[in-house]
């Protein structure tokens, strides 16, 4: 899903803010791709 990349790369926010956004979007089950992108986002912050 590309929306996760959009959230990560268009918003210069804390990891907590990104997590809150994901929860707000109802991201319950994340795919392997999403999990990998999430790990990269945490490393970059």
Coordinates of N, CA and C in Angstrom, one line a residue:
X1 N 0.8 -1.2 0.0 CA 0.0 0.0 0.0 C 0.9 1.2 0.0
X2 N 0.6 2.1 -0.9 CA 1.4 3.3 -1.1 C 1.1 4.4 -0.1
X3 N -0.1 4.4 0.5 CA -0.4 5.5 1.4 C 0.5 5.6 2.6
X4 N 1.1 4.4 3.0 CA 2.0 4.5 4.1 C 3.3 5.2 3.8
X5 N 3.8 5.0 2.6 CA 4.9 5.8 2.1 C 4.6 7.3 2.0
X6 N 3.4 7.6 1.6 CA 3.0 9.0 1.5 C 3.0 9.6 2.9
X7 N 2.5 8.9 3.8 CA 2.5 9.5 5.2 C 3.9 9.7 5.7
X8 N 4.7 8.7 5.5 CA 6.1 8.7 6.1 C 6.9 9.8 5.4
X9 N 6.8 9.9 4.1 CA 7.7 10.8 3.4 C 7.2 12.3 3.2
X10 N 5.9 12.5 3.4 CA 5.4 13.8 3.3 C 5.2 14.5 4.6
X11 N 5.3 13.8 5.7 CA 5.1 14.4 7.0 C 6.4 14.3 7.8
X12 N 7.0 15.4 8.2 CA 8.1 15.4 9.0 C 7.7 15.4 10.5
X13 N 7.2 14.2 10.9 CA 6.6 14.1 12.2 C 7.4 13.0 13.0
X14 N 7.1 13.0 14.3 CA 7.7 12.0 15.2 C 7.2 10.7 14.9
X15 N 7.9 9.6 15.3 CA 7.4 8.3 15.1 C 6.0 8.1 15.8
X16 N 5.9 8.7 16.9 CA 4.6 8.6 17.6 C 3.4 9.2 16.8
X17 N 3.7 10.4 16.2 CA 2.7 11.0 15.4 C 2.3 10.1 14.2
X18 N 3.3 9.5 13.5 CA 3.1 8.6 12.4 C 2.2 7.4 12.9
X19 N 2.6 6.9 14.0 CA 1.9 5.7 14.6 C 0.4 6.1 14.9
X20 N 0.2 7.3 15.4 CA -1.2 7.7 15.7 C -1.9 7.8 14.4
X21 N -1.3 8.3 13.3 CA -2.0 8.4 12.0 C -2.3 7.0 11.5
X22 N -1.4 6.1 11.6 CA -1.7 4.8 11.1 C -2.9 4.1 11.9
X23 N -2.9 4.3 13.2 CA -4.0 3.8 14.0 C -5.3 4.5 13.6
X24 N -5.2 5.8 13.3 CA -6.4 6.5 12.9 C -7.0 6.0 11.6
X25 N -6.1 5.5 10.7 CA -6.5 5.0 9.4 C -6.9 3.6 9.6
X26 N -6.8 3.0 10.8 CA -7.3 1.6 11.0 C -6.4 0.6 10.4
X27 N -5.1 0.9 10.5 CA -4.1 -0.1 10.0 C -3.8 -1.1 11.1
X28 N -4.7 -2.1 11.1 CA -4.6 -3.2 12.0 C -3.5 -4.2 11.6
X29 N -3.8 -4.8 10.5 CA -2.8 -5.8 10.0 C -1.9 -5.2 8.9
X30 N -0.6 -5.2 9.2 CA 0.3 -4.6 8.2 C 1.0 -5.7 7.4
X31 N 1.2 -5.5 6.1 CA 1.9 -6.4 5.3 C 3.4 -6.4 5.5
X32 N 4.1 -7.3 5.0 CA 5.6 -7.3 5.1 C 6.2 -6.0 4.5
X33 N 5.6 -5.6 3.4 CA 6.1 -4.3 2.8 C 5.9 -3.2 3.8
X34 N 4.7 -3.1 4.4 CA 4.5 -2.0 5.3 C 5.3 -2.1 6.5
X35 N 5.6 -3.3 7.0 CA 6.4 -3.4 8.2 C 7.8 -3.0 7.9
X36 N 8.3 -3.3 6.7 CA 9.7 -2.9 6.3 C 9.8 -1.4 6.2
X37 N 8.8 -0.8 5.5 CA 8.8 0.6 5.4 C 8.7 1.3 6.8
X38 N 8.0 0.7 7.7 CA 7.9 1.3 9.0 C 9.2 1.2 9.7
X39 N 10.0 0.1 9.6 CA 11.3 0.0 10.1 C 12.2 1.0 9.5
X40 N 12.2 1.2 8.2 CA 13.0 2.2 7.6 C 12.7 3.6 8.1
X41 N 11.4 3.9 8.3 CA 11.0 5.2 8.8 C 11.5 5.5 10.2
X42 N 11.5 4.4 11.0 CA 12.1 4.6 12.4 C 13.6 4.8 12.4
X43 N 14.3 4.2 11.5 CA 15.7 4.4 11.4 C 16.0 5.8 10.9
X44 N 15.2 6.3 10.0 CA 15.5 7.7 9.5 C 15.2 8.8 10.5
X45 N 14.4 8.5 11.5 CA 14.0 9.6 12.4 C 15.0 9.7 13.6

